[in-house]
Coordinates of C-alpha atoms and ligand atoms in Angstrom, one line a residue:
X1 CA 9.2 41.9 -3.8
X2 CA 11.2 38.8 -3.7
X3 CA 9.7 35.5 -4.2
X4 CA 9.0 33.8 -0.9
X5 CA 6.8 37.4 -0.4
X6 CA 5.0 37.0 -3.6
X7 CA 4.5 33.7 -3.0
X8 CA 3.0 33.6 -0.1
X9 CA 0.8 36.8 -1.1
X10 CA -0.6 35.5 -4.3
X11 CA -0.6 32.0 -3.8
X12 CA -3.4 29.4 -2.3
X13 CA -1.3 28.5 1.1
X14 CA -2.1 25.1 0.2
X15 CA 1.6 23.9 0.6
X16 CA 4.5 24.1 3.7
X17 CA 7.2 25.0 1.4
X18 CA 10.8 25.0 2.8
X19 CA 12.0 28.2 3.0
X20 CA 14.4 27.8 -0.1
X21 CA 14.1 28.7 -4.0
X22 CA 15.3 26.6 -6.2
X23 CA 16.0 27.7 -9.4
X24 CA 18.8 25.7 -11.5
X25 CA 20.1 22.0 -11.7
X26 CA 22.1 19.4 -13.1
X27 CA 21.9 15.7 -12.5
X28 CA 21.3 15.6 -8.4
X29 CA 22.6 18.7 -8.1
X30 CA 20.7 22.1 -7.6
X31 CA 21.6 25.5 -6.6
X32 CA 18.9 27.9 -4.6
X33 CA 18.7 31.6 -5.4
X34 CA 21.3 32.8 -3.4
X35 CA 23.8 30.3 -5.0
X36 CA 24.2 27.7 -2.5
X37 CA 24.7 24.2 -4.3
X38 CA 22.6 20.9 -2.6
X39 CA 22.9 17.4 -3.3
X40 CA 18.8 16.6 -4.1
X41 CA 17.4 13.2 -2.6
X42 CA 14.1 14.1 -3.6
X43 CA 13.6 14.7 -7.1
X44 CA 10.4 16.7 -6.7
X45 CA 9.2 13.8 -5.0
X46 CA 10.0 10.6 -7.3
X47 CA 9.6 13.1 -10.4
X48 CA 12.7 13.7 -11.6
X49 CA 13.8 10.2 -12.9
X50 CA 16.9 10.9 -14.4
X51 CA 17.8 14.1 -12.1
X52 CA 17.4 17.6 -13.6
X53 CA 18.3 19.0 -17.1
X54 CA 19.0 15.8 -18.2
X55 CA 20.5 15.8 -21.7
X56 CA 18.7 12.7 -23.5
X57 CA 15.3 14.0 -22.0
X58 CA 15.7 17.7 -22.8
X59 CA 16.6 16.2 -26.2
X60 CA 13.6 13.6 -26.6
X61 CA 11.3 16.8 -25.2
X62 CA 12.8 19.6 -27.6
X63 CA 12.7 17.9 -30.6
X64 CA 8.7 17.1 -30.4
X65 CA 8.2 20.7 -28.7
X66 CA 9.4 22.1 -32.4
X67 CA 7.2 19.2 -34.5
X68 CA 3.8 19.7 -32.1
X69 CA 3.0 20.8 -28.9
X70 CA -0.5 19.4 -28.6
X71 CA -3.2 17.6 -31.0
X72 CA -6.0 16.3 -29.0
X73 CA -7.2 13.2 -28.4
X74 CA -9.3 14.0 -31.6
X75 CA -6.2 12.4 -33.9
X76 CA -3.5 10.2 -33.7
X77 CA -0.6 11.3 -32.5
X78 CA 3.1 9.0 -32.5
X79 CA 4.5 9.4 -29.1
X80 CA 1.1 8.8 -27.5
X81 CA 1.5 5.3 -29.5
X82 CA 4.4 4.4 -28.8
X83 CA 5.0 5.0 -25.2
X84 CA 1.5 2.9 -24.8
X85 CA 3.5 0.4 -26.4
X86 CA 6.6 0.7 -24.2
X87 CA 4.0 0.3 -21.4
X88 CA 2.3 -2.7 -22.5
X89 CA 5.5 -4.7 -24.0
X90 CA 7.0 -4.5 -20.9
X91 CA 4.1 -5.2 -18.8
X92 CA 2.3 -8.0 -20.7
X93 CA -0.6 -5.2 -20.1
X94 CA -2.9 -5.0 -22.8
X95 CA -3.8 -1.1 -23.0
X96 CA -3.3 2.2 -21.4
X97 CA -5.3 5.4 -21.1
X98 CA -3.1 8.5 -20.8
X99 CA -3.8 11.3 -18.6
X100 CA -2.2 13.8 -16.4
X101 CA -1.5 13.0 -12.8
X102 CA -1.2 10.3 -10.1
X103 CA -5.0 10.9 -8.7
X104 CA -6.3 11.2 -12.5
X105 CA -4.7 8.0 -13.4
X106 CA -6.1 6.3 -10.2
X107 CA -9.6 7.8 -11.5
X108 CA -9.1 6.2 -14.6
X109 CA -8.7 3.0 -12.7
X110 CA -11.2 3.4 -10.5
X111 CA -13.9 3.8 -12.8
X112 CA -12.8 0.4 -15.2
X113 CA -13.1 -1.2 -11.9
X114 CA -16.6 0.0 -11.2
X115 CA -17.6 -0.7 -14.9
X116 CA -15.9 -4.2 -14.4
X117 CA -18.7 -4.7 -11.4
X118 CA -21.6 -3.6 -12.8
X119 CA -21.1 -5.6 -15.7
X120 CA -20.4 -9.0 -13.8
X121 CA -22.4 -8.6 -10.9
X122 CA -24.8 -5.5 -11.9
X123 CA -25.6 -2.6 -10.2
X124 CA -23.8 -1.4 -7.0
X125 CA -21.8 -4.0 -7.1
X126 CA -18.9 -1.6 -7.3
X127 CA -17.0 -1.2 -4.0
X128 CA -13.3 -1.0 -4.1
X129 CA -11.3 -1.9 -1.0
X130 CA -8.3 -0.3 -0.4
X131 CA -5.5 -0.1 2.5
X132 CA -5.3 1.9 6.2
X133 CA -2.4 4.7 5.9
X134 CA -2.9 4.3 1.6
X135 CA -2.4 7.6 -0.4
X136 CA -4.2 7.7 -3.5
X137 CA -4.5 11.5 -4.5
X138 CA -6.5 14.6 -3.9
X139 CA -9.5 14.6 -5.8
X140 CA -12.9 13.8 -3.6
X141 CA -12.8 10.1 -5.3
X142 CA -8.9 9.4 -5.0
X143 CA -9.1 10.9 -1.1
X144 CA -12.3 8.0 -0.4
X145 CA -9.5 5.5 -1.7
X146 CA -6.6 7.4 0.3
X147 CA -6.9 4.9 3.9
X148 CA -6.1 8.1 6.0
X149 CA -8.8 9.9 8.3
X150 CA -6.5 13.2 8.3
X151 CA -6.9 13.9 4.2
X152 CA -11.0 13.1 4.4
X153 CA -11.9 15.5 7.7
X154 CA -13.6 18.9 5.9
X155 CA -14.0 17.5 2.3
X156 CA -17.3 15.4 3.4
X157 CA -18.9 14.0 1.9
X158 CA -16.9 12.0 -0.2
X159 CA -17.4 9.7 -3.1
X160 CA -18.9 6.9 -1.8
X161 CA -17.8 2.9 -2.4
X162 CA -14.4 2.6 -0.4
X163 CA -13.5 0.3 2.9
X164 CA -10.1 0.5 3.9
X165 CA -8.5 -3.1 5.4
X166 CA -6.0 -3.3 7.6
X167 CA -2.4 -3.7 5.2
X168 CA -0.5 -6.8 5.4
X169 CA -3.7 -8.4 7.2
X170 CA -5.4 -10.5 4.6
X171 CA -8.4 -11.7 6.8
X172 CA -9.3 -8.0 7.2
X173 CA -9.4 -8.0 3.3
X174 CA -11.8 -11.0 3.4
X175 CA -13.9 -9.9 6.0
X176 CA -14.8 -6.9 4.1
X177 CA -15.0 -8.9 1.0
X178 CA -18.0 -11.4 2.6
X179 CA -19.7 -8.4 4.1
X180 CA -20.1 -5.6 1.0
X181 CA -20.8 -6.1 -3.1
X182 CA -16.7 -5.3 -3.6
X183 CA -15.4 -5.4 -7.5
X184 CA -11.8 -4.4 -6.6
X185 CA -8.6 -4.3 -4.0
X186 CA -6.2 -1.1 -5.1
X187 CA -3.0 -0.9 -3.1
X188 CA 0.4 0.5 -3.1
X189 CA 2.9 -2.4 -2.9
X190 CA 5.3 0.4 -1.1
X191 CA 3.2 3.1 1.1
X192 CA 5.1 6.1 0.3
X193 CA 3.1 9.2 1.9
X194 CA 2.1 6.5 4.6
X195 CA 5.4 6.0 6.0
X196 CA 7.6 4.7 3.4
X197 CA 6.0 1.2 4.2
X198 CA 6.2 -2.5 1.9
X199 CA 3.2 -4.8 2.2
X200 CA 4.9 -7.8 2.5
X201 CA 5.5 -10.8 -0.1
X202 CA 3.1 -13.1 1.8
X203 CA 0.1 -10.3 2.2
X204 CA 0.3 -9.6 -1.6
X205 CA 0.6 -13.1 -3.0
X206 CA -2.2 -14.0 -0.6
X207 CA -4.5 -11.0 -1.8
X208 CA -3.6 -12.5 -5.7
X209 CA -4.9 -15.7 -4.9
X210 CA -7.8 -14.3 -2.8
X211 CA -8.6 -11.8 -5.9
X212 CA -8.4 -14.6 -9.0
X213 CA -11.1 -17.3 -6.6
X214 CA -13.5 -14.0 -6.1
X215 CA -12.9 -12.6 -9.4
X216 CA -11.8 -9.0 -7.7
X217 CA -9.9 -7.3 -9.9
X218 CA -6.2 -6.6 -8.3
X219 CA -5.1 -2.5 -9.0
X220 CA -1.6 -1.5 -8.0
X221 CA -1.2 1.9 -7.5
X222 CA 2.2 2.6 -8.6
X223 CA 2.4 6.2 -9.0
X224 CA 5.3 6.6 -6.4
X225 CA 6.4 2.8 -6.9
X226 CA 6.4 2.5 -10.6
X227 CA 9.2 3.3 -13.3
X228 CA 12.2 1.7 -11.6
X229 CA 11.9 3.4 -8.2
X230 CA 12.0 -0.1 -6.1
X231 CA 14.5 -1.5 -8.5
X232 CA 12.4 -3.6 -11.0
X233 CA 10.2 -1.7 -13.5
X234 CA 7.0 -1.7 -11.7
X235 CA 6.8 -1.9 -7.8
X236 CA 4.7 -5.3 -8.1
X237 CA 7.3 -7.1 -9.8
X238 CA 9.1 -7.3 -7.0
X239 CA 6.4 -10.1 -5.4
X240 CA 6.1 -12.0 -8.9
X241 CA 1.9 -10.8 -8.7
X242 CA 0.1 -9.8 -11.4
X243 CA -2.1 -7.0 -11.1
X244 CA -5.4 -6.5 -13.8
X245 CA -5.0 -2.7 -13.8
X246 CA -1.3 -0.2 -13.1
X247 CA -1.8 3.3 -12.7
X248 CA 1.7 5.1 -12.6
X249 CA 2.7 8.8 -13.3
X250 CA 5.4 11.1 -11.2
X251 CA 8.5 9.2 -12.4
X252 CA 7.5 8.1 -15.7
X253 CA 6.9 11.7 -17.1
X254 CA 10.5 12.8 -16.6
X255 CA 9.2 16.0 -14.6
X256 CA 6.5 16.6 -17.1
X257 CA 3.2 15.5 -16.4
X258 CA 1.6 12.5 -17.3
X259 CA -0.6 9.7 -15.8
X260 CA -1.1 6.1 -17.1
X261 CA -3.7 3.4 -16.3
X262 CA -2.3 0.5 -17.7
X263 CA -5.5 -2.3 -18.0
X264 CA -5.0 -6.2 -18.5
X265 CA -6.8 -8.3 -20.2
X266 CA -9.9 -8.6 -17.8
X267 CA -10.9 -5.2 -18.5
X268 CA -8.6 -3.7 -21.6
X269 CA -12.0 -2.8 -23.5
X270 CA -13.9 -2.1 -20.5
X271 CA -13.9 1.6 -21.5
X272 CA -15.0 2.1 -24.7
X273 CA -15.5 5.3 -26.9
X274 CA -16.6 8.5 -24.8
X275 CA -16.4 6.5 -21.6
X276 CA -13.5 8.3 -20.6
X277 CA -11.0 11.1 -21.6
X278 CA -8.7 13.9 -21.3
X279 CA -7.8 17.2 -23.1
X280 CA -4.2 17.1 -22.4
X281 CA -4.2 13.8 -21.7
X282 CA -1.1 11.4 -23.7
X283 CA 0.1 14.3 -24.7
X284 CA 3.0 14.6 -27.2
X285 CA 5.6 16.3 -25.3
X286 CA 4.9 14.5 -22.3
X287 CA 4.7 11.1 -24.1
X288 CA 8.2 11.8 -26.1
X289 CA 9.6 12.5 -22.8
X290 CA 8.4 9.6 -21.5
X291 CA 9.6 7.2 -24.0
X292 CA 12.9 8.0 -23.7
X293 CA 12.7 7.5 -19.7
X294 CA 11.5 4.2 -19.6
X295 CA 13.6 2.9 -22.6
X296 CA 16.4 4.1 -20.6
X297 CA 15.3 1.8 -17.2
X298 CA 17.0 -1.2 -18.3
X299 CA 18.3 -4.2 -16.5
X300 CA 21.6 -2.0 -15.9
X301 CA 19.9 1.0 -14.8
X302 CA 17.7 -1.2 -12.4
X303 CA 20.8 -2.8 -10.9
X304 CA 22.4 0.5 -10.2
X305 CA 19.3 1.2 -8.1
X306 CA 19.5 -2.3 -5.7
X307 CA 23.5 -1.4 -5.9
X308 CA 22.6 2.2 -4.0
X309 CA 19.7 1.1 -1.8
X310 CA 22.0 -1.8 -0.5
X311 CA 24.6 0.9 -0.1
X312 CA 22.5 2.9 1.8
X313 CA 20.7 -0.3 4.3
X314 CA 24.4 -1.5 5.0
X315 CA 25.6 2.0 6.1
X316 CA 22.3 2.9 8.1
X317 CA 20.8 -0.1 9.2
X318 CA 21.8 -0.2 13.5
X319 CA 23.6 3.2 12.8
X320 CA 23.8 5.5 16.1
X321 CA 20.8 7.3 16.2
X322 CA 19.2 5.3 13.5
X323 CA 16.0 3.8 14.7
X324 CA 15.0 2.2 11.2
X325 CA 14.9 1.5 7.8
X326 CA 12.3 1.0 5.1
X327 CA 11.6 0.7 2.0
X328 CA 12.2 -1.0 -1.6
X329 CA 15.0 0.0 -4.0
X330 CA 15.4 4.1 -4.0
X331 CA 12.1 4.8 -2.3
X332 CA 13.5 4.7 1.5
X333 CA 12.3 5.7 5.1
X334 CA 14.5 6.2 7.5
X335 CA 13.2 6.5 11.3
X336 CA 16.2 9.1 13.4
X337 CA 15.6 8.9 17.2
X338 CA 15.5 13.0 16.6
X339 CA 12.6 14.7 15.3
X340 CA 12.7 14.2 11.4
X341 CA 11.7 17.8 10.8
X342 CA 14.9 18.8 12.7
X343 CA 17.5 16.1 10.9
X344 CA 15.9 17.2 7.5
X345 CA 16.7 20.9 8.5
X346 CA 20.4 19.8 9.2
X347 CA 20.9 18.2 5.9
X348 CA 19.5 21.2 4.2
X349 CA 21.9 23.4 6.2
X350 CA 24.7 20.9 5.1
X351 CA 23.9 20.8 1.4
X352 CA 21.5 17.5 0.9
X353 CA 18.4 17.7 0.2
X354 CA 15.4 15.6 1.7
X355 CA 12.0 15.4 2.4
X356 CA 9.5 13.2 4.6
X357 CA 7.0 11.1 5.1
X358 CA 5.0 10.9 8.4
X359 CA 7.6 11.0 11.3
X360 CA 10.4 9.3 8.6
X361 CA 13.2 11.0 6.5
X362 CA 12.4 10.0 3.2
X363 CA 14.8 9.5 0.2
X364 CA 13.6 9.7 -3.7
X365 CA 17.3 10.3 -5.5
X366 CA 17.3 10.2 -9.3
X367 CA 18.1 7.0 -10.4
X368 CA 21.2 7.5 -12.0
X369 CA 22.8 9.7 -8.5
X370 CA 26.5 9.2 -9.5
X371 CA 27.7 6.8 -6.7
X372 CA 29.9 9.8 -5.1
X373 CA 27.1 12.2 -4.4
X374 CA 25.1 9.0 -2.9
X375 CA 28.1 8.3 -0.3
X376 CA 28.3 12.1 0.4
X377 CA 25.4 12.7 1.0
X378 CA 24.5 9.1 3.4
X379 CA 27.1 10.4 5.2
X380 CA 26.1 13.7 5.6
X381 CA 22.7 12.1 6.6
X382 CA 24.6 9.5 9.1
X383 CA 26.2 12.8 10.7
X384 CA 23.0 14.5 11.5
X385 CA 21.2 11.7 12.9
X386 CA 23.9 10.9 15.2
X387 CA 22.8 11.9 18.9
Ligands
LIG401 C1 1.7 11.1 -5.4 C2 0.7 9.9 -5.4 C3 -0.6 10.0 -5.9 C4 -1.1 11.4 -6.5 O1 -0.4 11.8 -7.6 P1 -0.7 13.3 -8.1 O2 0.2 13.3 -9.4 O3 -0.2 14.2 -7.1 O4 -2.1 13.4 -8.4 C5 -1.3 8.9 -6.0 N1 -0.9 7.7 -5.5 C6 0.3 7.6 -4.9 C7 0.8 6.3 -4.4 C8 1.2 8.7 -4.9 O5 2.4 8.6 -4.3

């Protein structure tokens, strides 16, 4: 039976794969099963950070794999340590809780936010307001957060203590704020499942100032954002805010998984001992990977990534068929006058890989896509879209 077959008999049809199996890569480059070679603009959607078999990761990731595999969160364990570290000397946050996923870090940061309530305010006074067309993750608690009707219809009922404001409308953020108990405002400076969309600079220096008079504690969710993806570290550094709690994950991990809630100093010891956890969670191989990732997203590599983005707005922008372009750094949108379903079947068909976001082509490359493939493959992409 080949694999699409035993797939699809065996399991959960939970996912609309494209009908291709990949199974090798190097760098932005991966081949299917019948042999045929792709440039890849999606890195398993803002996973793979330095593209695939990347040498300095495989070589981070081997050499724990042969020390220990796994310890608990019972001891102590080096990587765990010094990736929190990492997180926090390049943050100025003040602690991190490891876990294993975007929606398990946003869980994490969920809950702080609800402890940091109740403590202030007392009971109930936990409500977290989040954004229309947000995506927060799966789970029953991360889909309240997620802003988007579509995820919540058949899962009811859901947790309870979410109101989603209008993004980029800050009035909408106070009017919610007057009318219910909130603790919180979590957001995504860069709404990547919602359309590849930035809050703007104004909304989210406006929602700081509005957060520090109120005392609401401000979480970025930068799960898709964070890691270098918009071309500064973290996603919020881009709008010189500072957010009390980070969650992050896909990119940070390498193509492992991992999840981080990083916490600032308003709540860094709001979770105390058997508050919170996680089996796998900050673990070993995951964490060695990661360290050599992010110490590897320097000022250099961050350049490289405004260097391709520009590339990419100055050959796209008002290019035929071309409605629009989005986005922040290598996290990009772009709008095609044709269906995106059918220009993202053409690229396939000529070799680049790409994947979408509500009615936009969306673009994830590593961040290290040698210059050449990048040209290629906007070309390629310019080609299609033409009418
Ligand atoms: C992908 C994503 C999540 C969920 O992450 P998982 O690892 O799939 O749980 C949460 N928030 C944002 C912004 C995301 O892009």
């Amino acid at each position: 039976m080949d694999i699409k077959a035993l797939d699809q008999q065996y399991v959960a049809p939970t996912y609309a794969r494209f009908d291709l199996c990949l199974v090798k890569g190097e760098g932005s480059h991966v081949w299917d099963d019948a042999g045929n070679e792709y440039i890849d603009l999606g890195t398993g959607i803002a996973v793979n950070t330095f593209g695939i078999a990347d040498q300095q990761w495989i070589a981070a990731v081997s050499e724990q794999l042969g020390k220990i595999q796994h310890t608990s969160n019972l001891y102590y364990s080096e990587p765990c340590a010094r990736l929190a570290e990492q997180l926090c000397l390049r943050t100025g946050m003040k602690k991190v809780f490891f876990s294993n996923s975007g929606a398990e870090a946003n869980e994490c940061a969920i809950k702080a936010a609800r402890k940091y309530g109740e403590n202030k305010w007392g009971e109930g006074h936990t409500t977290i307001i989040t954004l229309k067309d947000s995506f927060h993750g799966r789970t029953l608690t991360t889909l309240a957060a997620t802003g988007q009707e579509v995820f919540h219809k058949d899962f009811l009922p859901l947790t309870e203590g979410f109101v989603h404001a209008e993004a980029n409308n800050l009035d909408d953020v106070k009017r919610l704020a007057d009318e219910i108990p909130c603790c919180a405002v979590m957001f995504e400076v860069v709404q990547g499942e919602g359309g590849v969309r930035p809050l703007t600079k104004e909304f989210l220096q406006g929602l700081e100032a509005f957060a520090r008079e109120r005392e609401l504690l401000l979480i970025a969710d930068e799960v898709q954002t964070g890691n270098g993806r918009t071309g500064e570290l973290y996603g919020y550094m881009n709008f010189s805010i500072t957010p009390d709690i980070v969650s992050t994950a896909k990119g940070l991990g390498g193509g492992l998984p991992i999840g981080a809630t990083m916490l600032g100093e308003r709540v860094e010891n709001i979770l105390t001992a058997g508050m919170h956890g996680s089996t796998f969670g900050g673990n070993p191989i995951a964490a060695a990977g990661a360290v050599n990732i992010l110490s590897r997203i320097d000022d250099e590599l961050l350049a490289g990534v405004r260097e391709r983005s520009e590339y990419l707005w100055n050959e796209l922008s008002g290019a035929d068929g071309i409605v629009s372009v989005s986005g922040l750094g290598l996290m990009l949108g772009i709008e095609c006058e044709k269906d995106a379903g059918e220009v993202i079947a053409a690229c396939r068909e000529r070799g680049v890989l790409v994947i979408k976001a509500k009615n936009k082509v969306r673009l994830l490359p590593a961040l290290n896509i040698p210059m050449d493939d990048w040209k290629k493959a906007i070309a390629v992409i310019k080609e299609v879209c033409k009418k």
